Short mmCIF file of C-alpha atoms in Angstrom, two decimals:
data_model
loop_
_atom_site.label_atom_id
_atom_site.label_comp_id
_atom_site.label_asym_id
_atom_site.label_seq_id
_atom_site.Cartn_x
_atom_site.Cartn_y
_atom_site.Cartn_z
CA UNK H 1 -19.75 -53.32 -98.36
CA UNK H 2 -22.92 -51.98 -97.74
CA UNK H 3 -26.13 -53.64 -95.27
CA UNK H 4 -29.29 -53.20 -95.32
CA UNK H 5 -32.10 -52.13 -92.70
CA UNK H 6 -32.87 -56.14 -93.23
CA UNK H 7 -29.17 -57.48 -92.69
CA UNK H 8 -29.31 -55.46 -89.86
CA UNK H 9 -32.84 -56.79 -88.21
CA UNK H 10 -32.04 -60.21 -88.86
CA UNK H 11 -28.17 -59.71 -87.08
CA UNK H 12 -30.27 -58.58 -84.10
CA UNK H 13 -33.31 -61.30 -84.43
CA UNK H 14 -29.83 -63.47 -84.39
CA UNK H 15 -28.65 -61.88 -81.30
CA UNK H 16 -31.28 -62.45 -79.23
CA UNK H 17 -31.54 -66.09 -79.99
CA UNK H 18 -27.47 -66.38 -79.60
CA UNK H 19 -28.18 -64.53 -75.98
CA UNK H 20 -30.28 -67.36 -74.49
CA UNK H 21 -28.33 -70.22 -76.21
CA UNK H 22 -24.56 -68.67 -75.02
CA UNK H 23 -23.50 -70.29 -72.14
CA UNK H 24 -23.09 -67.38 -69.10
CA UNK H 25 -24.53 -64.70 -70.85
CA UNK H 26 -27.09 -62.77 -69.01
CA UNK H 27 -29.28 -61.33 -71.96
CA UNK H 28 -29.01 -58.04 -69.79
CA UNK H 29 -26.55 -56.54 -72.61
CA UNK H 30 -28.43 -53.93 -75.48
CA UNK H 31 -27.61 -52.23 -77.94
CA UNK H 32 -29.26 -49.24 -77.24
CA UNK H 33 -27.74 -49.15 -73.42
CA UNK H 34 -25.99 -46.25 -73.46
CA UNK H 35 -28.63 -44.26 -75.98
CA UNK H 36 -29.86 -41.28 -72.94
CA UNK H 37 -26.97 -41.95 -70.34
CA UNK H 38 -23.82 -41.15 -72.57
CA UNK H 39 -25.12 -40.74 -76.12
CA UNK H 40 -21.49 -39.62 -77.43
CA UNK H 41 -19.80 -42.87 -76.50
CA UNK H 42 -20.09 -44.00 -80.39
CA UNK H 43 -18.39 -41.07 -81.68
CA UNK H 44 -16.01 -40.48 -79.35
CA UNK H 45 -15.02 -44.65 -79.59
CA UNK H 46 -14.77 -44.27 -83.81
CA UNK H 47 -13.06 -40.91 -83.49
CA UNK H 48 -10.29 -41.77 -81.23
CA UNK H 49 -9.84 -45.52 -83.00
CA UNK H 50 -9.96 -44.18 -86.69
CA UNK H 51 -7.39 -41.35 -85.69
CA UNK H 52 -4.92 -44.61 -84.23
CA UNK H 53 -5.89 -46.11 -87.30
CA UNK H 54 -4.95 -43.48 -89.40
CA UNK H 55 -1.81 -43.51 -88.08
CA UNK H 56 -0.81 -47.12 -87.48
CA UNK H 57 -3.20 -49.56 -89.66
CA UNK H 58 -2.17 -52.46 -87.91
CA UNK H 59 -4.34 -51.15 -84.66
CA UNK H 60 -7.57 -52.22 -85.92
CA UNK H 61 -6.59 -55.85 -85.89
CA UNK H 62 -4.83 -54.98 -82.29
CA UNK H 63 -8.45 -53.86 -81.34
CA UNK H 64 -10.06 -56.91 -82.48
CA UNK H 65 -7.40 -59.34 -80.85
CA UNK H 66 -7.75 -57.25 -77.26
CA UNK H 67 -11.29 -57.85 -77.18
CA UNK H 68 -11.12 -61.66 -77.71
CA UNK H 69 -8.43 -62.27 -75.29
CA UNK H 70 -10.34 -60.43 -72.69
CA UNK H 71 -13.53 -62.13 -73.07
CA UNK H 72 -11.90 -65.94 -73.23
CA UNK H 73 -10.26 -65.21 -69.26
CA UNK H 74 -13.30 -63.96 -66.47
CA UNK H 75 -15.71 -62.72 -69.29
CA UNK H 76 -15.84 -59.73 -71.24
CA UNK H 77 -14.83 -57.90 -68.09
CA UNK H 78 -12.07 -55.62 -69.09
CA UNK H 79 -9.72 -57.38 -66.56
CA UNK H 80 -6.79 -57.40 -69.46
CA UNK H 81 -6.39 -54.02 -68.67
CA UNK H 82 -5.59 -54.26 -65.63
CA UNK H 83 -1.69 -52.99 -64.25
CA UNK H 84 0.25 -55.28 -62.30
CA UNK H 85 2.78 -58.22 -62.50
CA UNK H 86 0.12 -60.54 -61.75
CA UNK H 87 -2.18 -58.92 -64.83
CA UNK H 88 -3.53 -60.87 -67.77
CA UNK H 89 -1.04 -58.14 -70.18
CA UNK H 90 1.69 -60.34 -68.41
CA UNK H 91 0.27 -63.67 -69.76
CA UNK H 92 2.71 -65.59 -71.77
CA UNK H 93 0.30 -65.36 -74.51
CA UNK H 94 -0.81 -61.45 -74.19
CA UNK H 95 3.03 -60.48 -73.10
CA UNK H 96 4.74 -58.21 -75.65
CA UNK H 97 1.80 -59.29 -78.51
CA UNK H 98 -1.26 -57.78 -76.76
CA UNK H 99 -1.44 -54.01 -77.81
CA UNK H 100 -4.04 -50.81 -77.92
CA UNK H 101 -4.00 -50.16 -74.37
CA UNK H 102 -2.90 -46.72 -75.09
CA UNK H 103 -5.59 -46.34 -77.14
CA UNK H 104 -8.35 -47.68 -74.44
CA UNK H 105 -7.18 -45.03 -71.97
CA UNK H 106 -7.72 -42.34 -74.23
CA UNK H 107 -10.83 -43.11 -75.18
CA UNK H 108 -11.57 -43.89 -71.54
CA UNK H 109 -10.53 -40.30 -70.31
CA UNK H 110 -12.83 -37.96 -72.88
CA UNK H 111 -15.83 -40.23 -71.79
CA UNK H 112 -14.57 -39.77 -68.21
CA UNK H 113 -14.81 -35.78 -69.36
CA UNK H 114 -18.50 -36.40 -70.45
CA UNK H 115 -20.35 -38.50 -68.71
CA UNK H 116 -18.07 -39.89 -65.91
CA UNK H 117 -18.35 -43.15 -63.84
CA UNK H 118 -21.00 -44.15 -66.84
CA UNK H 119 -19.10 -46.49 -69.70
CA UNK H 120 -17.80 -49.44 -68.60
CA UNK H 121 -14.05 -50.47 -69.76
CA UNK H 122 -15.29 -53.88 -70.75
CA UNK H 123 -17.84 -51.91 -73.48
CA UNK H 124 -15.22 -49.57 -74.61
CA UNK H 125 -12.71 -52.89 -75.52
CA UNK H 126 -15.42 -54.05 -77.36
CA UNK H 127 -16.89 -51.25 -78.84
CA UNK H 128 -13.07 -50.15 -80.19
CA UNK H 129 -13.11 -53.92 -81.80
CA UNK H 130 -15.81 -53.01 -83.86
CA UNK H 131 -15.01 -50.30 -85.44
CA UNK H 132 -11.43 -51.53 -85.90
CA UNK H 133 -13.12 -54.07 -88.25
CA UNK H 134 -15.52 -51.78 -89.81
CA UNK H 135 -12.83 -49.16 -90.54
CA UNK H 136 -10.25 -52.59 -92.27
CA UNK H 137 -13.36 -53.17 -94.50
CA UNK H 138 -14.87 -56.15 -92.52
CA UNK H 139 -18.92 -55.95 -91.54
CA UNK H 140 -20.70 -53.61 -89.57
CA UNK H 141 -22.91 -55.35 -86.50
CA UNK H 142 -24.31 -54.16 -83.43
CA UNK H 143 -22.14 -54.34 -80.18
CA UNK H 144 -23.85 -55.20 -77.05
CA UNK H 145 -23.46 -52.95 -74.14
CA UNK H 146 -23.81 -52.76 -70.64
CA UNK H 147 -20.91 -54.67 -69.78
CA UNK H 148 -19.06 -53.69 -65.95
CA UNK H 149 -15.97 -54.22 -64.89
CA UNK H 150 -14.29 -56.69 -62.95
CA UNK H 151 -12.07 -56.31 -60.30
CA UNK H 152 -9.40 -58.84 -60.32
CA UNK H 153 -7.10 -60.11 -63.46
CA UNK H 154 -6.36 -64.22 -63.94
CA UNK H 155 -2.67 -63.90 -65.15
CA UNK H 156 -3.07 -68.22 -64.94
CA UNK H 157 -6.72 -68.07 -66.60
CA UNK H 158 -4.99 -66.13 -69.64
CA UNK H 159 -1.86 -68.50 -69.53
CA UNK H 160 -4.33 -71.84 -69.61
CA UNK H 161 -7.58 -70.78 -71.28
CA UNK H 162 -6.22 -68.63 -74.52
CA UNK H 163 -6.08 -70.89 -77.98
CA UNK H 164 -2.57 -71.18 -78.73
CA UNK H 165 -1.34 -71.26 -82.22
CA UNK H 166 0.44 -74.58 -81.33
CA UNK H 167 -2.53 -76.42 -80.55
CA UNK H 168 -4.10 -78.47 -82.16
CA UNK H 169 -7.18 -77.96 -83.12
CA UNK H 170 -9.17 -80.44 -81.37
CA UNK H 171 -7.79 -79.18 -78.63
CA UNK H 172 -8.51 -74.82 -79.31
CA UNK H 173 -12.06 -76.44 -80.49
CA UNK H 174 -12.25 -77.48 -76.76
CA UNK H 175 -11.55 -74.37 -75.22
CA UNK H 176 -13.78 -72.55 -77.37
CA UNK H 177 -16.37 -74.73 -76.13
CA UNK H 178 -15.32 -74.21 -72.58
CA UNK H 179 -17.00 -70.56 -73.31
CA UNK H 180 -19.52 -71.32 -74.83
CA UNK H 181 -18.57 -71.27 -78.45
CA UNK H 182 -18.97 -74.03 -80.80
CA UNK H 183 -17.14 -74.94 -83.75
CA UNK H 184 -18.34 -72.52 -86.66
CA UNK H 185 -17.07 -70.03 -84.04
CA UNK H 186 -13.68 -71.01 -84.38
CA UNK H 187 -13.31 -71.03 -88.11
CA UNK H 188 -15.42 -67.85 -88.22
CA UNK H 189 -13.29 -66.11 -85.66
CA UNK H 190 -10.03 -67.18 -86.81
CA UNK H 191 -10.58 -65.14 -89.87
CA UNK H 192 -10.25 -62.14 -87.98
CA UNK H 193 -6.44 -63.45 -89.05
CA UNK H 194 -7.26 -61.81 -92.26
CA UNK H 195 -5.94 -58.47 -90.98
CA UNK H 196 -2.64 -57.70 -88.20
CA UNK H 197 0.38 -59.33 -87.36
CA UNK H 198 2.44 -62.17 -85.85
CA UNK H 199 5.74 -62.42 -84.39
CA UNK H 200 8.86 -65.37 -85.51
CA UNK H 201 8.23 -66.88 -82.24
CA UNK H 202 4.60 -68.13 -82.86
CA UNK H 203 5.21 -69.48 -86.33
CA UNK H 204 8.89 -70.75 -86.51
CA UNK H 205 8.43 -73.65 -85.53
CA UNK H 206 6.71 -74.93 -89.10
CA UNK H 207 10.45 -73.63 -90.52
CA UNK H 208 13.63 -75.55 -91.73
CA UNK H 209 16.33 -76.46 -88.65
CA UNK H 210 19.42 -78.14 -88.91
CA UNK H 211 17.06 -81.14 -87.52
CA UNK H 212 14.06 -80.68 -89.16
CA UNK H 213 12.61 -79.65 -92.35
CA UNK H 214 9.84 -76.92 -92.96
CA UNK H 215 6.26 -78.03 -92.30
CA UNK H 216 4.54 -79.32 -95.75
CA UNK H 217 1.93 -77.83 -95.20
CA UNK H 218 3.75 -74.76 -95.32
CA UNK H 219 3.90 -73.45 -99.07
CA UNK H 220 7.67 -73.88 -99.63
CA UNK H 221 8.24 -70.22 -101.25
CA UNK H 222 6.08 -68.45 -98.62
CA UNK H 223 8.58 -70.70 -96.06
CA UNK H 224 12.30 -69.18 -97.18
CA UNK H 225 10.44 -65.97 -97.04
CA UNK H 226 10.09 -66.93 -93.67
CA UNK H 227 13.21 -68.30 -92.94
CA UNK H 228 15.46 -65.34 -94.35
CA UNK H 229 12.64 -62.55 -91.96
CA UNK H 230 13.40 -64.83 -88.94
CA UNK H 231 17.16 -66.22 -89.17
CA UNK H 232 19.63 -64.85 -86.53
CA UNK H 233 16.39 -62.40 -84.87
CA UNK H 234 15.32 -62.77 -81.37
CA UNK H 235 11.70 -64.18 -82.30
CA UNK H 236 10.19 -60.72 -82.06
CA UNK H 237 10.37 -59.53 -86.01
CA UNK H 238 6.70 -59.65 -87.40
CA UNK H 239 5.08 -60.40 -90.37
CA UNK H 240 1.58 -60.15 -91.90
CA UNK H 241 -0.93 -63.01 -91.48
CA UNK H 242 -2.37 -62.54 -94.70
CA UNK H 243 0.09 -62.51 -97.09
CA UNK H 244 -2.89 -61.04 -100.27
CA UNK H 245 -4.49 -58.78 -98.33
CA UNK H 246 -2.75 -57.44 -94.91
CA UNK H 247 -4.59 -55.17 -93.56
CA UNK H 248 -8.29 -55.60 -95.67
CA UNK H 249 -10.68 -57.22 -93.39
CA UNK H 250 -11.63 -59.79 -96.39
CA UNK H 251 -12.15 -63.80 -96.79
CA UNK H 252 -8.87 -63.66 -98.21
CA UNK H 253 -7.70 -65.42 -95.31
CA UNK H 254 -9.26 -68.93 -95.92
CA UNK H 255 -8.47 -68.40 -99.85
CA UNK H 256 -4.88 -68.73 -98.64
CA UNK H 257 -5.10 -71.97 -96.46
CA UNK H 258 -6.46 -73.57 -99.86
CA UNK H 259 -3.17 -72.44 -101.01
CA UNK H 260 -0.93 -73.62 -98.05
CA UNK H 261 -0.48 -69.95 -96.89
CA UNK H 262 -1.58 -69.72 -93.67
CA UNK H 263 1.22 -68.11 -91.20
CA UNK H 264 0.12 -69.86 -88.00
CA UNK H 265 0.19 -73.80 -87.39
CA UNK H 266 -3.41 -73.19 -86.03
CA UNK H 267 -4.49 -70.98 -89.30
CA UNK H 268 -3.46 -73.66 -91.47
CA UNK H 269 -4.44 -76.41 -89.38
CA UNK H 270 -7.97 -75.78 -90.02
CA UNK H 271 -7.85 -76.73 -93.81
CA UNK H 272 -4.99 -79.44 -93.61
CA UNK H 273 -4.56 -80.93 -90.01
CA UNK H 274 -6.79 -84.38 -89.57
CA UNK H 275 -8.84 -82.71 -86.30
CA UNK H 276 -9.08 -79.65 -89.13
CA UNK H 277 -10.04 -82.68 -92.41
CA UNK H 278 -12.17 -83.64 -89.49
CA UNK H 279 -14.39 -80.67 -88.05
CA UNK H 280 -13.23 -77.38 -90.14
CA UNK H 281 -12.42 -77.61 -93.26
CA UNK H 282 -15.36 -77.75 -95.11
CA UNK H 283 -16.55 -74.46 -93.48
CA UNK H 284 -12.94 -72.74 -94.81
CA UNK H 285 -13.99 -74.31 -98.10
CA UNK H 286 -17.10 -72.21 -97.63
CA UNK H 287 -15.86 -69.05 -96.47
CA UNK H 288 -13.01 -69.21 -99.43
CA UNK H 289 -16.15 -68.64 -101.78
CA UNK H 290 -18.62 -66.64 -99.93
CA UNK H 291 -17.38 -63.41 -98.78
CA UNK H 292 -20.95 -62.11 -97.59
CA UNK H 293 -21.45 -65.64 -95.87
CA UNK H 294 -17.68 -65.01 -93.59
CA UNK H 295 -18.89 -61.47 -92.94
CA UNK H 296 -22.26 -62.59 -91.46
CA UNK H 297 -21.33 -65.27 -89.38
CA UNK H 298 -18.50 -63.10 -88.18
CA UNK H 299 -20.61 -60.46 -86.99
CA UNK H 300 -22.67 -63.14 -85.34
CA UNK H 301 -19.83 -65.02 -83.76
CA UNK H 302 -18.82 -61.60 -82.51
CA UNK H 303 -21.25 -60.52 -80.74
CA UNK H 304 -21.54 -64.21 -79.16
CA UNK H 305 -18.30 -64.02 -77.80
CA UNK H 306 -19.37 -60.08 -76.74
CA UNK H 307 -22.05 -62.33 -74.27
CA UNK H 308 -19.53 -64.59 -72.64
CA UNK H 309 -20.13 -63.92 -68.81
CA UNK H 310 -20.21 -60.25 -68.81
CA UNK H 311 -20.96 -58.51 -65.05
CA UNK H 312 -24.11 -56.51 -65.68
CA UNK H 313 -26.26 -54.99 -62.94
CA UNK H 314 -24.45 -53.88 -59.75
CA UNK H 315 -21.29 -56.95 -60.09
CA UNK H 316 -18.49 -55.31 -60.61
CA UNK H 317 -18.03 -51.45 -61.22
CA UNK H 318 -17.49 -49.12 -63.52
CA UNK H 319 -13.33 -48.22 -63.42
CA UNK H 320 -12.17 -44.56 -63.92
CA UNK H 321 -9.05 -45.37 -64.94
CA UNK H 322 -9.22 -48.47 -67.18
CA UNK H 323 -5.21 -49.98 -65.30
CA UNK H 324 -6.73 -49.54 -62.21
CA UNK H 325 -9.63 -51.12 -59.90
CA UNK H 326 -11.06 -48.04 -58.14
#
């Protein structure tokens, strides 16, 4: 899908309203920040995420989830980078799910090679998320920079403040607001489920025990396809979390909760839980039918979350090595 110079104005007309209405943003972000200071930043960013694209598809939507899990504990600091038992990455919700840190660091040492001490860590997460959409088929829309690093990780922040996909949604609705988000935010960005992957552990509980029978909200075929991937595993097998399109950045997404085919007890929550009959569903309704309307409030909710609390100015600091405060 194509924009236009006018899609594009009106995104950033959008932005700069969304800037003074997001709760801890600092309006100090641009997207022209890096334009005469590191002017390579935006090839170096698509190069290095199209070639881990190229060879793993899956890393876009690894890319997209980084970036949101980073900005929902401290900001959009970059503190889930950070090494160290105590580190966000150790989170019960970012432990062995949160990936692409491999792909940060390289990115992080040719800019290091070009313009050193200059992009933040925080700006390259959320640059890479970008791109990881763009290059799955989802909409382009200007990033925000300026971003600097923090210096400490919230292992208990990440633990308490991510959504988790067995809440319900009243309750993710809540955090979301905690950050400044509202409730179009959380149907919007919950379609970035459209594209990536989820582990047995975070949907098995909607499947048949010898107690219990399979959530009915669950499609029943789409459930023993379920059941026979996750029986006698350890929790950690994976499967897509859109079942028509896996790895197209489409509105395919909220075409399958119509359909009682979302993986996730939160995905399908939206369309069939009361809080979701409630608050959501007649924006998945929407975004079933209106492709272009999914990809511009995505790109809008984006760069929304992109404003929650970033350190600009001289907070924080600029990390050489992503892992590691300086």
């Amino acid at each position: 899908m194509e924009y236009s110079y006018s899609y594009r104005f009106m995104l950033v007309c959008s932005v700069l309203v969304l800037c003074l209405n997001t709760r801890g943003a600092r309006c100090q972000l641009s997207d022209d920040f890096y334009d005469y200071i590191c002017p390579d930043v935006y090839t170096v960013v698509q190069q290095h995420v199209y070639a881990a694209m190229r060879t793993e598809m899956r890393m876009g939507a690894s890319l997209l989830r980084l970036h949101f899990h980073d900005c929902f504990v401290n900001g959009c600091d970059g503190s889930i980078l950070l090494d160290g038992d105590d580190g966000e990455k150790f989170a019960l919700p970012n432990k062995n799910s949160v990936r692409g840190f491999e792909v940060i660091d390289a990115i992080k040492e040719d800019l290091e090679n070009i313009c050193p001490e200059v992009v933040s860590c925080a700006d390259i997460v959320a640059l890479a998320a970008g791109y990881g959409v763009l290059f799955s088929g989802g909409p382009y829309y200007d990033v925000l920079l300026g971003r600097r690093d923090g210096l400490v990780a919230n292992q208990s922040g990440a633990d308490n403040g991510l959504p988790s996909p067995f809440e319900p949604i009243k309750s993710i609705i809540q955090k979301f607001n905690d950050v400044g988000l509202d409730t179009t935010d959380v149907v919007v960005l919950s379609g970035g489920h459209t594209i990536g992957r989820a582990r047995c552990t975070l949907f098995s509980n909607r499947l048949s025990t010898t107690s219990s029978s399979a959530d009915p909200t669950l499609d029943a075929t789409m459930a023993a396809n379920l059941q026979s991937l996750c029986a006698g595993g350890d929790g950690n097998e994976t499967t897509v979390l859109d079942i028509t399109s896996a790895y197209v950045f489409d509105n395919r997404y909220y075409q399958n909760l119509l359909n009682q085919k979302g993986l996730l007890s939160s995905d399908q929550g939206l369309f069939s839980s009361d809080d979701g009959i409630a608050n959501t569903k007649e924006l998945v309704e929407t975004y079933s039918a209106n492709a272009h309307k999914f990809f511009w409030d995505f790109g809008r909710s984006m760069v929304k979350m992109g404003n929650i609390s970033p350190l600009t100015g001289d907070d924080g600091q600029i990390r050489k090595n992503c892992r590691v405060v300086n």
